[in-house]
């Protein structure tokens, strides 16, 4: 699937260090494991309500990591999926009377525009579930052949429906190095609660373990379905990311990322599928971005309290100020958006652009300072404060910034302070 246009990325002299990133499974700050290639997988959107500030904060966190890894001298191979067929998308399409394909296409377009405006480096592979359908179905068949999957009866008195295919977690624990709780360290009670809240079906009769996730759902009347070796139907959520990830990357990859609400079941189940399909652990590291709240509640579709990037831009916000507003919060913190965030970021942007207008051939050394802060678990708030301090210091000494400082802010923080206001 087409992604979006890449921002200009200045090459800085020298290299930053290997970043240390907080790893959810171990609960520790750890240096990333990178071979010749840094392989990143970040779970993408379900395109029915793009792009609220919670999404933007997550993709910006991993954009910062992408920039840090490139600056450290690594080639980066970044994969992001689009869950362009799923229950919430179909529900929204039914509610609004819009064809699910049209809804997905329009929301993906909106997302691309938002990512481009925020100067997010596009992934190397931007893959929709629908375009990966044959591979996902083949993986379901393989899991069935290898004893990792079983059928659950779906027929009722009123409808003749084929069985649904489920993944057997106990078999995965027996035959692979993966185990339940490996990514999340959650207790079973927590897993059961989160499974019910986040698209699972722990109450469904006929499953061997209430936590066993759906692999393939048989066709239901009125729902889209695809022909496949495991019957006409459509895939469950977690197998999609496993198959797309395994196709474009080679496990174990450097880092799997996403919002905090993906820790379980999504990342746990995807890792289980991947281990069963490939025989190796999926990822060296799992990273999770905090959630953004509004008016004291998590920003989410079901609560209807979303602030959209496209709306802020349409209302006149400079996308650079939106980027600065998000970077001002550490990516792992859970925080609450208020209009003051954007006002403060706009003031900061004005101070930075005024300062950049006096650029010289000098060098205040911001490059090394920003590299050090960002290599320390992407500490963007400290990096922003360092730029503020450099401005104050240089002003007091009657110095302007150097072009080298401006390039470092652009390359590492993704904010082009020398540009005219975009759009
Ligand atoms: Zn995913």
Short mmCIF file of C-alpha atoms and ligand atoms in Angstrom, two decimals:
data_model
loop_
_atom_site.label_atom_id
_atom_site.label_comp_id
_atom_site.label_asym_id
_atom_site.label_seq_id
_atom_site.Cartn_x
_atom_site.Cartn_y
_atom_site.Cartn_z
CA UNK A 1 0.00 0.00 0.00
CA UNK A 2 1.24 3.51 -0.79
CA UNK A 3 2.57 5.26 2.32
CA UNK A 4 3.30 8.99 2.26
CA UNK A 5 6.03 11.38 1.16
CA UNK A 6 9.20 11.39 3.24
CA UNK A 7 10.38 14.61 4.90
CA UNK A 8 13.84 15.95 4.09
CA UNK A 9 16.30 14.39 6.55
CA UNK A 10 19.63 16.20 6.98
CA UNK A 11 22.69 14.00 7.41
CA UNK A 12 24.58 15.09 10.50
CA UNK A 13 28.36 14.76 10.92
CA UNK A 14 29.43 11.74 13.00
CA UNK A 15 27.00 9.40 14.66
CA UNK A 16 24.85 9.29 17.78
CA UNK A 17 25.08 6.32 20.13
CA UNK A 18 23.02 3.14 20.26
CA UNK A 19 19.80 4.10 22.09
CA UNK A 20 18.68 2.52 25.35
CA UNK A 21 14.92 1.97 25.31
CA UNK A 22 12.55 0.84 28.04
CA UNK A 23 11.60 -2.79 27.40
CA UNK A 24 8.13 -3.80 28.61
CA UNK A 25 8.82 -7.54 29.20
CA UNK A 26 11.86 -6.97 31.43
CA UNK A 27 10.79 -3.60 32.81
CA UNK A 28 14.30 -2.32 32.17
CA UNK A 29 16.08 0.27 30.09
CA UNK A 30 18.11 -1.78 27.63
CA UNK A 31 20.36 -1.07 24.65
CA UNK A 32 18.56 -2.15 21.48
CA UNK A 33 19.82 -5.26 19.72
CA UNK A 34 20.66 -4.20 16.17
CA UNK A 35 22.54 -6.20 13.55
CA UNK A 36 23.39 -4.66 10.19
CA UNK A 37 19.83 -3.56 10.01
CA UNK A 38 17.48 -2.11 12.61
CA UNK A 39 14.15 -3.90 12.11
CA UNK A 40 11.10 -2.12 13.53
CA UNK A 41 7.47 -3.17 13.55
CA UNK A 42 4.87 -0.71 14.82
CA UNK A 43 1.19 -1.67 14.80
CA UNK A 44 -0.80 0.63 12.56
CA UNK A 45 -4.27 2.11 12.68
CA UNK A 46 -7.67 0.56 12.18
CA UNK A 47 -8.90 3.13 9.67
CA UNK A 48 -12.23 4.38 10.94
CA UNK A 49 -11.23 7.38 13.06
CA UNK A 50 -7.82 8.74 12.03
CA UNK A 51 -5.69 10.42 13.37
CA UNK A 52 -6.32 11.46 16.94
CA UNK A 53 -3.55 12.81 19.15
CA UNK A 54 -3.10 9.46 20.87
CA UNK A 55 -2.20 7.87 17.53
CA UNK A 56 -0.03 10.82 16.60
CA UNK A 57 1.89 10.61 19.90
CA UNK A 58 2.59 6.90 19.35
CA UNK A 59 3.79 7.22 15.74
CA UNK A 60 5.84 10.27 16.68
CA UNK A 61 7.58 8.28 19.45
CA UNK A 62 8.70 5.63 16.96
CA UNK A 63 9.54 8.30 14.39
CA UNK A 64 11.93 9.73 16.97
CA UNK A 65 13.43 6.27 17.42
CA UNK A 66 13.70 5.89 13.64
CA UNK A 67 15.59 9.20 13.46
CA UNK A 68 17.89 8.25 16.33
CA UNK A 69 18.73 4.87 14.75
CA UNK A 70 19.47 6.44 11.34
CA UNK A 71 21.60 9.08 13.01
CA UNK A 72 23.44 6.29 14.86
CA UNK A 73 24.45 4.94 11.46
CA UNK A 74 22.02 2.03 11.07
CA UNK A 75 19.92 1.19 8.09
CA UNK A 76 16.32 0.93 9.25
CA UNK A 77 13.67 -1.40 7.92
CA UNK A 78 10.35 -0.29 9.35
CA UNK A 79 7.07 -2.12 8.80
CA UNK A 80 3.65 -0.76 9.73
CA UNK A 81 0.34 -2.47 9.00
CA UNK A 82 -3.14 -1.09 8.42
CA UNK A 83 -5.96 -3.13 9.95
CA UNK A 84 -8.24 -2.37 7.03
CA UNK A 85 -10.73 -5.11 7.87
CA UNK A 86 -11.91 -5.59 11.46
CA UNK A 87 -15.06 -5.55 13.59
CA UNK A 88 -14.85 -1.88 14.67
CA UNK A 89 -14.41 -0.77 11.05
CA UNK A 90 -17.43 -2.80 9.95
CA UNK A 91 -19.50 -1.54 12.89
CA UNK A 92 -18.71 2.08 12.04
CA UNK A 93 -19.45 1.48 8.36
CA UNK A 94 -22.84 -0.05 9.26
CA UNK A 95 -23.68 2.80 11.65
CA UNK A 96 -22.91 5.48 9.08
CA UNK A 97 -24.18 3.67 5.98
CA UNK A 98 -20.78 4.00 4.28
CA UNK A 99 -19.21 1.07 2.46
CA UNK A 100 -16.43 -0.31 4.67
CA UNK A 101 -13.92 -0.05 1.80
CA UNK A 102 -14.74 3.62 1.24
CA UNK A 103 -14.54 4.34 4.98
CA UNK A 104 -11.12 2.65 5.21
CA UNK A 105 -9.78 4.39 2.09
CA UNK A 106 -10.87 7.84 3.29
CA UNK A 107 -9.43 7.36 6.78
CA UNK A 108 -6.13 5.98 5.46
CA UNK A 109 -5.87 9.06 3.23
CA UNK A 110 -6.48 11.31 6.21
CA UNK A 111 -3.82 9.44 8.18
CA UNK A 112 -1.28 9.78 5.36
CA UNK A 113 -1.92 13.51 5.23
CA UNK A 114 -1.49 13.84 9.01
CA UNK A 115 1.74 11.82 9.03
CA UNK A 116 3.15 13.89 6.20
CA UNK A 117 2.18 17.17 7.88
CA UNK A 118 3.85 16.00 11.11
CA UNK A 119 6.99 15.04 9.11
CA UNK A 120 6.89 11.40 10.19
CA UNK A 121 9.34 9.29 8.16
CA UNK A 122 7.20 6.74 6.27
CA UNK A 123 7.74 3.01 6.90
CA UNK A 124 9.63 1.03 4.27
CA UNK A 125 6.65 -1.31 4.06
CA UNK A 126 3.13 -0.02 4.66
CA UNK A 127 0.89 -3.06 4.37
CA UNK A 128 -2.87 -3.43 4.50
CA UNK A 129 -4.40 -6.62 5.88
CA UNK A 130 -6.61 -6.98 2.80
CA UNK A 131 -3.59 -7.05 0.49
CA UNK A 132 -1.94 -9.71 2.71
CA UNK A 133 -5.06 -11.89 2.91
CA UNK A 134 -3.68 -14.92 0.99
CA UNK A 135 -0.59 -15.10 3.19
CA UNK A 136 -2.62 -14.73 6.38
CA UNK A 137 -4.96 -17.53 5.31
CA UNK A 138 -1.99 -19.75 4.37
CA UNK A 139 -0.49 -19.14 7.82
CA UNK A 140 -3.79 -20.19 9.45
CA UNK A 141 -3.70 -23.42 7.43
CA UNK A 142 -0.08 -24.02 8.48
CA UNK A 143 -0.96 -23.52 12.15
CA UNK A 144 -3.80 -26.00 11.74
CA UNK A 145 -1.52 -28.54 10.01
CA UNK A 146 1.12 -28.15 12.72
CA UNK A 147 -1.33 -28.72 15.57
CA UNK A 148 -1.50 -25.13 16.86
CA UNK A 149 -5.12 -24.51 15.89
CA UNK A 150 -8.56 -26.02 16.39
CA UNK A 151 -12.11 -25.43 15.23
CA UNK A 152 -14.92 -24.07 17.38
CA UNK A 153 -18.49 -24.64 16.30
CA UNK A 154 -20.34 -21.46 15.33
CA UNK A 155 -23.71 -22.73 14.17
CA UNK A 156 -26.81 -21.66 16.05
CA UNK A 157 -30.45 -22.65 15.79
CA UNK A 158 -31.14 -19.72 13.51
CA UNK A 159 -28.00 -19.58 11.36
CA UNK A 160 -25.91 -22.17 9.60
CA UNK A 161 -22.37 -20.84 9.99
CA UNK A 162 -19.07 -22.65 9.49
CA UNK A 163 -16.74 -23.15 12.47
CA UNK A 164 -14.16 -20.54 13.54
CA UNK A 165 -10.47 -21.32 13.87
CA UNK A 166 -8.74 -20.64 17.21
CA UNK A 167 -5.11 -20.71 18.29
CA UNK A 168 -4.16 -23.16 21.05
CA UNK A 169 -2.00 -21.26 23.54
CA UNK A 170 -1.17 -24.41 25.53
CA UNK A 171 0.35 -26.06 22.45
CA UNK A 172 2.41 -22.94 21.74
CA UNK A 173 3.71 -23.00 25.31
CA UNK A 174 4.63 -26.66 24.91
CA UNK A 175 6.31 -26.48 21.50
CA UNK A 176 7.94 -23.03 21.42
CA UNK A 177 9.96 -20.85 23.80
CA UNK A 178 7.02 -18.43 23.95
CA UNK A 179 4.85 -18.37 27.09
CA UNK A 180 1.75 -16.53 28.25
CA UNK A 181 2.80 -13.32 29.98
CA UNK A 182 6.21 -13.16 28.29
CA UNK A 183 5.53 -9.68 26.87
CA UNK A 184 3.17 -8.26 29.49
CA UNK A 185 4.09 -9.99 32.79
CA UNK A 186 0.36 -9.68 33.60
CA UNK A 187 -1.42 -12.06 35.96
CA UNK A 188 -4.04 -14.32 34.45
CA UNK A 189 -6.96 -12.35 35.98
CA UNK A 190 -5.69 -9.20 34.32
CA UNK A 191 -5.29 -11.04 31.03
CA UNK A 192 -8.88 -12.29 31.18
CA UNK A 193 -10.19 -8.80 31.89
CA UNK A 194 -8.12 -7.18 29.13
CA UNK A 195 -9.00 -9.89 26.65
CA UNK A 196 -12.70 -9.13 27.14
CA UNK A 197 -12.10 -5.37 26.90
CA UNK A 198 -9.88 -5.48 23.84
CA UNK A 199 -11.59 -7.57 21.21
CA UNK A 200 -11.13 -11.05 22.69
CA UNK A 201 -13.93 -13.47 23.59
CA UNK A 202 -13.00 -15.25 26.84
CA UNK A 203 -16.65 -16.19 27.44
CA UNK A 204 -17.09 -18.04 24.16
CA UNK A 205 -18.07 -21.70 24.72
CA UNK A 206 -16.01 -24.41 23.08
CA UNK A 207 -12.58 -22.84 23.48
CA UNK A 208 -9.86 -24.89 25.14
CA UNK A 209 -8.56 -21.84 27.03
CA UNK A 210 -10.69 -18.68 27.42
CA UNK A 211 -7.64 -16.67 26.29
CA UNK A 212 -7.15 -18.60 23.03
CA UNK A 213 -7.34 -15.99 20.25
CA UNK A 214 -9.32 -16.15 17.03
CA UNK A 215 -7.31 -16.96 13.90
CA UNK A 216 -9.99 -17.14 11.22
CA UNK A 217 -13.68 -16.23 11.42
CA UNK A 218 -16.04 -18.06 9.12
CA UNK A 219 -18.20 -15.97 6.82
CA UNK A 220 -21.29 -14.43 8.44
CA UNK A 221 -24.18 -13.10 6.47
CA UNK A 222 -23.65 -9.47 5.51
CA UNK A 223 -19.93 -9.46 6.36
CA UNK A 224 -17.08 -9.34 3.84
CA UNK A 225 -15.27 -12.67 3.38
CA UNK A 226 -12.41 -14.12 1.37
CA UNK A 227 -11.95 -17.59 -0.11
CA UNK A 228 -9.13 -19.45 1.59
CA UNK A 229 -7.78 -22.91 2.40
CA UNK A 230 -9.45 -22.59 5.82
CA UNK A 231 -12.81 -21.70 4.31
CA UNK A 232 -14.49 -18.42 3.37
CA UNK A 233 -14.04 -15.83 6.07
CA UNK A 234 -11.66 -13.23 7.45
CA UNK A 235 -8.74 -13.22 9.88
CA UNK A 236 -8.50 -12.41 13.56
CA UNK A 237 -6.51 -9.34 14.56
CA UNK A 238 -3.27 -10.74 16.00
CA UNK A 239 -2.41 -13.15 13.18
CA UNK A 240 -2.41 -10.24 10.72
CA UNK A 241 0.52 -8.51 12.38
CA UNK A 242 2.43 -11.80 12.79
CA UNK A 243 2.15 -12.66 9.12
CA UNK A 244 2.90 -9.17 7.80
CA UNK A 245 5.83 -8.83 10.21
CA UNK A 246 7.26 -12.24 9.37
CA UNK A 247 6.96 -11.59 5.65
CA UNK A 248 8.93 -8.34 5.56
CA UNK A 249 11.27 -8.77 8.52
CA UNK A 250 13.40 -11.59 9.94
CA UNK A 251 12.76 -12.60 13.56
CA UNK A 252 13.98 -11.80 16.10
CA UNK A 253 13.53 -8.17 15.11
CA UNK A 254 14.96 -5.16 16.94
CA UNK A 255 11.77 -3.71 18.40
CA UNK A 256 8.01 -4.07 18.31
CA UNK A 257 6.14 -0.94 19.26
CA UNK A 258 2.66 0.43 19.75
CA UNK A 259 0.34 2.08 22.23
CA UNK A 260 0.21 0.82 25.80
CA UNK A 261 -3.16 -0.82 25.15
CA UNK A 262 -1.47 -3.25 22.72
CA UNK A 263 0.70 -4.94 25.39
CA UNK A 264 -1.98 -7.57 25.90
CA UNK A 265 -3.53 -9.37 24.22
CA UNK A 266 -2.31 -8.01 20.89
CA UNK A 267 1.48 -8.13 21.21
CA UNK A 268 1.40 -11.27 23.34
CA UNK A 269 -0.78 -13.17 20.88
CA UNK A 270 1.08 -11.92 17.80
CA UNK A 271 4.33 -13.10 19.37
CA UNK A 272 2.78 -16.51 20.09
CA UNK A 273 1.61 -16.88 16.47
CA UNK A 274 4.97 -15.82 15.15
CA UNK A 275 6.88 -18.25 17.39
CA UNK A 276 4.59 -21.07 16.21
CA UNK A 277 5.08 -20.12 12.55
CA UNK A 278 8.84 -19.51 12.54
CA UNK A 279 10.19 -21.43 15.54
CA UNK A 280 11.99 -18.36 16.91
CA UNK A 281 11.06 -15.51 19.25
CA UNK A 282 9.55 -12.61 17.37
CA UNK A 283 11.23 -9.57 18.90
CA UNK A 284 14.23 -8.63 21.05
CA UNK A 285 12.35 -5.73 22.56
CA UNK A 286 8.79 -4.52 23.10
CA UNK A 287 8.12 -0.84 23.59
CA UNK A 288 4.89 0.92 24.45
CA UNK A 289 3.85 4.55 24.21
CA UNK A 290 1.65 6.07 26.90
CA UNK A 291 -1.97 6.98 26.33
CA UNK A 292 -3.27 10.49 25.84
CA UNK A 293 -6.33 11.58 27.78
CA UNK A 294 -8.73 14.44 27.30
CA UNK A 295 -10.83 15.85 30.13
CA UNK A 296 -9.51 13.17 32.45
CA UNK A 297 -10.39 10.20 30.26
CA UNK A 298 -8.33 8.14 27.85
CA UNK A 299 -8.81 9.48 24.35
CA UNK A 300 -10.71 6.74 22.57
CA UNK A 301 -13.23 6.17 19.87
CA UNK A 302 -15.75 4.58 22.17
CA UNK A 303 -15.76 7.61 24.47
CA UNK A 304 -16.02 10.01 21.56
CA UNK A 305 -13.49 12.41 23.12
CA UNK A 306 -11.00 12.59 20.26
CA UNK A 307 -8.88 15.50 19.13
CA UNK A 308 -7.81 15.05 15.51
CA UNK A 309 -4.56 16.24 13.99
CA UNK A 310 -6.36 17.19 10.77
CA UNK A 311 -8.87 19.28 12.74
CA UNK A 312 -6.13 21.17 14.58
CA UNK A 313 -4.36 21.88 11.28
CA UNK A 314 -7.62 22.95 9.60
CA UNK A 315 -8.17 25.31 12.55
CA UNK A 316 -4.83 26.96 11.81
CA UNK A 317 -2.31 25.11 13.98
CA UNK A 318 1.21 24.89 12.60
CA UNK A 319 2.01 21.15 12.31
CA UNK A 320 5.43 21.90 13.80
CA UNK A 321 3.70 23.23 16.93
CA UNK A 322 1.61 20.04 17.14
CA UNK A 323 4.83 18.03 16.90
CA UNK A 324 6.44 20.12 19.65
CA UNK A 325 3.32 19.82 21.82
CA UNK A 326 3.53 16.02 21.63
CA UNK A 327 7.32 15.88 22.08
CA UNK A 328 6.99 17.95 25.27
CA UNK A 329 5.58 14.83 27.00
CA UNK A 330 7.79 11.78 27.49
CA UNK A 331 6.54 9.08 25.14
CA UNK A 332 6.02 6.59 27.98
CA UNK A 333 3.96 8.88 30.18
CA UNK A 334 0.18 8.88 30.21
CA UNK A 335 -0.89 12.49 29.93
CA UNK A 336 -3.83 14.73 29.30
CA UNK A 337 -4.15 17.02 26.31
CA UNK A 338 -5.44 20.55 26.89
CA UNK A 339 -5.43 23.55 24.59
CA UNK A 340 -2.59 24.95 26.71
CA UNK A 341 -0.33 22.26 25.25
CA UNK A 342 -0.72 23.71 21.79
CA UNK A 343 -0.45 27.32 22.98
CA UNK A 344 2.79 26.60 24.82
CA UNK A 345 4.18 24.73 21.82
CA UNK A 346 3.30 27.59 19.50
CA UNK A 347 5.17 30.03 21.79
CA UNK A 348 8.15 27.69 21.80
CA UNK A 349 8.07 27.37 18.02
CA UNK A 350 7.98 31.14 17.60
CA UNK A 351 10.99 31.51 19.92
CA UNK A 352 12.89 28.86 17.97
CA UNK A 353 12.07 30.25 14.50
CA UNK A 354 12.92 33.84 15.58
CA UNK A 355 16.24 32.56 16.88
CA UNK A 356 16.91 30.51 13.72
CA UNK A 357 16.42 33.59 11.57
CA UNK A 358 19.81 34.83 12.82
CA UNK A 359 21.70 31.66 11.88
CA UNK A 360 25.43 31.85 11.22
CA UNK A 361 28.15 29.37 10.30
CA UNK A 362 28.86 28.83 14.00
CA UNK A 363 27.92 25.74 16.02
CA UNK A 364 26.55 25.84 19.55
CA UNK A 365 26.98 22.06 19.85
CA UNK A 366 23.31 21.19 20.12
CA UNK A 367 23.86 18.06 18.02
CA UNK A 368 25.67 16.15 20.77
CA UNK A 369 23.27 17.35 23.45
CA UNK A 370 20.20 16.21 21.50
CA UNK A 371 21.86 12.89 20.64
CA UNK A 372 22.58 12.20 24.30
CA UNK A 373 19.04 13.00 25.49
CA UNK A 374 17.31 11.01 22.76
CA UNK A 375 19.58 7.96 23.12
CA UNK A 376 18.39 7.88 26.74
CA UNK A 377 14.96 6.32 26.16
CA UNK A 378 13.91 9.04 23.69
CA UNK A 379 13.92 11.80 26.27
CA UNK A 380 12.39 14.43 24.00
CA UNK A 381 11.25 16.73 26.85
CA UNK A 382 14.90 17.04 27.95
CA UNK A 383 15.93 17.65 24.34
CA UNK A 384 13.39 20.47 23.96
CA UNK A 385 14.55 22.00 27.24
CA UNK A 386 18.14 21.84 25.99
CA UNK A 387 17.21 23.82 22.88
CA UNK A 388 15.37 26.39 25.04
CA UNK A 389 18.44 26.70 27.26
CA UNK A 390 20.78 27.05 24.27
CA UNK A 391 18.63 29.87 22.90
CA UNK A 392 18.71 31.71 26.21
CA UNK A 393 22.44 31.18 26.62
CA UNK A 394 23.31 32.23 23.06
CA UNK A 395 21.10 35.30 23.30
CA UNK A 396 22.82 36.36 26.52
CA UNK A 397 26.16 36.08 24.76
CA UNK A 398 24.95 37.82 21.62
CA UNK A 399 25.34 34.70 19.47
CA UNK A 400 22.92 33.28 16.94
CA UNK A 401 22.55 29.57 16.23
CA UNK A 402 24.72 27.83 13.69
CA UNK A 403 23.31 26.09 10.65
CA UNK A 404 24.67 22.91 12.29
CA UNK A 405 22.36 23.42 15.27
CA UNK A 406 19.37 24.00 13.03
CA UNK A 407 20.16 20.83 11.05
CA UNK A 408 20.39 18.84 14.29
CA UNK A 409 16.96 20.07 15.43
CA UNK A 410 15.56 19.12 12.04
CA UNK A 411 17.19 15.68 11.79
CA UNK A 412 16.63 14.54 15.38
CA UNK A 413 13.46 16.32 16.48
CA UNK A 414 11.86 16.58 13.03
CA UNK A 415 11.21 20.31 13.40
CA UNK A 416 12.47 22.53 10.58
CA UNK A 417 12.83 25.86 12.33
CA UNK A 418 14.31 27.50 9.23
CA UNK A 419 11.26 26.77 7.06
CA UNK A 420 8.50 29.16 6.23
CA UNK A 421 5.32 28.12 7.97
CA UNK A 422 4.26 25.05 5.94
CA UNK A 423 1.04 25.04 3.91
ZN1 LIG B 1 -0.24 -5.25 15.49
#
